[in-house]
mmCIF file of C-alpha atoms in Angstrom:
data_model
loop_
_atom_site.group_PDB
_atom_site.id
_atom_site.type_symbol
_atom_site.label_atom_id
_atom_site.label_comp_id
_atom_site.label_asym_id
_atom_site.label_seq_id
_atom_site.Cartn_x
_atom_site.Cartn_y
_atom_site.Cartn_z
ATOM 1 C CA UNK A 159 10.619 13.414 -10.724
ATOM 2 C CA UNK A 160 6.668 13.315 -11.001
ATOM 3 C CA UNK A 161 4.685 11.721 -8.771
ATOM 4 C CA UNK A 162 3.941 9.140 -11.831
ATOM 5 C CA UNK A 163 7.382 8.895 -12.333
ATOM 6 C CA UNK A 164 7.943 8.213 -8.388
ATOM 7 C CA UNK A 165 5.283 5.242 -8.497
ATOM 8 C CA UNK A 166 6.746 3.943 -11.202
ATOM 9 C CA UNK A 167 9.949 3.374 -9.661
ATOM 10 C CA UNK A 168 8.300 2.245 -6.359
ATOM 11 C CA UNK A 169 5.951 0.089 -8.239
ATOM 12 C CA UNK A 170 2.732 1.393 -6.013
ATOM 13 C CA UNK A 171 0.072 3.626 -7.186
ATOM 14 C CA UNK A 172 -1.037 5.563 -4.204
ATOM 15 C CA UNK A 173 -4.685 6.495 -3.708
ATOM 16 C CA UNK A 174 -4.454 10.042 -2.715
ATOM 17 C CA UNK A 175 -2.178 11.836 -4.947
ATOM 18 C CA UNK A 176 -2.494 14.938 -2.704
ATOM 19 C CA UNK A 177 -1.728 13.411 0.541
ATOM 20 C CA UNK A 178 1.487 12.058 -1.386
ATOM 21 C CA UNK A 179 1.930 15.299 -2.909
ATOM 22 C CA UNK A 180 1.745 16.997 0.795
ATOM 23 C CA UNK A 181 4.128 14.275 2.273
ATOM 24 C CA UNK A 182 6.987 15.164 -0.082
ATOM 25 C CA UNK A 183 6.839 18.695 0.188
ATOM 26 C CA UNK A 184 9.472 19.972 2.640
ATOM 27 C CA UNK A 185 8.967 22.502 5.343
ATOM 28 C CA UNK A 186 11.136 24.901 4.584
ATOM 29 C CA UNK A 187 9.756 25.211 0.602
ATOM 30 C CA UNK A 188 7.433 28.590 -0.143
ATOM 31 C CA UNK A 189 4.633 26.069 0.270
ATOM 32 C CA UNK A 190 2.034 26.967 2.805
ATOM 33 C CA UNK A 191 0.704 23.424 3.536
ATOM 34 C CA UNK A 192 2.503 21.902 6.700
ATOM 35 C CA UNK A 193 3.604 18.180 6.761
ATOM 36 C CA UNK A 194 5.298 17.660 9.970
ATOM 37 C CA UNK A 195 2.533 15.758 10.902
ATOM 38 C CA UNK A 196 3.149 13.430 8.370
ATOM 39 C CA UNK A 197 7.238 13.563 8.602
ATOM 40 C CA UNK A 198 6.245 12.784 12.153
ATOM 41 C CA UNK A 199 4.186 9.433 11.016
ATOM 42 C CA UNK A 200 6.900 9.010 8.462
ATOM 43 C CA UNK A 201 10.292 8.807 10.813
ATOM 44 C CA UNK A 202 8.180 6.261 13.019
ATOM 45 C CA UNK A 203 6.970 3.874 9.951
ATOM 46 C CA UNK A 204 10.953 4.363 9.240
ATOM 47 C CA UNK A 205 12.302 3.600 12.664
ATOM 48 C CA UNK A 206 9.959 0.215 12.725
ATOM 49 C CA UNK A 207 10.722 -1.318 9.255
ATOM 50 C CA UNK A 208 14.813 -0.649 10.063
ATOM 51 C CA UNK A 209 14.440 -2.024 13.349
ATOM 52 C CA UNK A 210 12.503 -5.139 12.353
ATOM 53 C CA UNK A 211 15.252 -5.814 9.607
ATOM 54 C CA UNK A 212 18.270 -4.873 12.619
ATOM 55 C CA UNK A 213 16.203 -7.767 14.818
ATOM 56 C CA UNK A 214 16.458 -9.943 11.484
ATOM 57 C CA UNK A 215 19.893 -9.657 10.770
ATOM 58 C CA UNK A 216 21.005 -9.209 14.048
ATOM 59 C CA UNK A 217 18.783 -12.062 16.163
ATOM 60 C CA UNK A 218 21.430 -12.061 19.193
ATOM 61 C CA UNK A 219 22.402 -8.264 19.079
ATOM 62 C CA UNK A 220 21.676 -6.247 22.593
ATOM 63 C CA UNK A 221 19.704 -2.979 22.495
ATOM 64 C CA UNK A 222 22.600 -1.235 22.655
ATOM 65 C CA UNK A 223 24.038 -2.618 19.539
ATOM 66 C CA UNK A 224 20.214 -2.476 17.696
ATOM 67 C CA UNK A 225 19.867 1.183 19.084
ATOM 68 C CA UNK A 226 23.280 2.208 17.162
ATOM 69 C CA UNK A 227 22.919 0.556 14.017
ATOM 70 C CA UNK A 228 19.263 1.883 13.866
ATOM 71 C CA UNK A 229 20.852 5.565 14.603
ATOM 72 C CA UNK A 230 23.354 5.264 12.379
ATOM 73 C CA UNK A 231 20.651 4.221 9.321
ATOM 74 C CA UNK A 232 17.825 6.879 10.070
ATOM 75 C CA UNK A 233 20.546 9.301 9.824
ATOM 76 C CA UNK A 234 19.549 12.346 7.337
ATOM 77 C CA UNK A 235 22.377 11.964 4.950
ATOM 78 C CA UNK A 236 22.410 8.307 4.728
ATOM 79 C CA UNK A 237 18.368 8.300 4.212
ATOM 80 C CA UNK A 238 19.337 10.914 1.522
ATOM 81 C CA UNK A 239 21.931 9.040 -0.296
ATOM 82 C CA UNK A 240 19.619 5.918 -0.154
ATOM 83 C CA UNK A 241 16.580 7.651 -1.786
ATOM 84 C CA UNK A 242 17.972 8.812 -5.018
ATOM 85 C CA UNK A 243 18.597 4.887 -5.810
#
């Protein structure tokens, strides 16, 4: 998919198609630019939207259940599965 095609979908334009570019490139591709900063910013914006929609839909639930339901969610397979909606 192009990056057009990807903001289409999303319904965003970004404003800095290379940053975007750079943030979807994974580390193990022949590329030479390194993104783990921005994986690293990434998994944390992910961890705080799924656990401010686990606080939503779960308004009693302990930490422990919160802490499993977030683990289970952030998983790399599920995350996969999810993003080729």
């Amino acid at each position: 998919m192009s990056l057009k095609g990807l903001e289409k979908k999303l319904q965003y334009e970004f404003n800095n198609k290379e940053l975007l570019e750079l943030a979807l490139v994974h580390k193990s591709s022949n590329n030479s630019s390194n993104n783990e900063r921005l994986e690293f910013l990434g998994d944390a914006v992910i961890d705080i939207i799924v656990s401010r929609e686990l606080m939503r839909d779960f308004p009693e639930g302990d930490e422990g259940l919160l802490t499993q339901r977030r683990a289970a969610l952030v998983q790399k397979p599920y995350l996969a599965s999810i993003g080729h909606l």
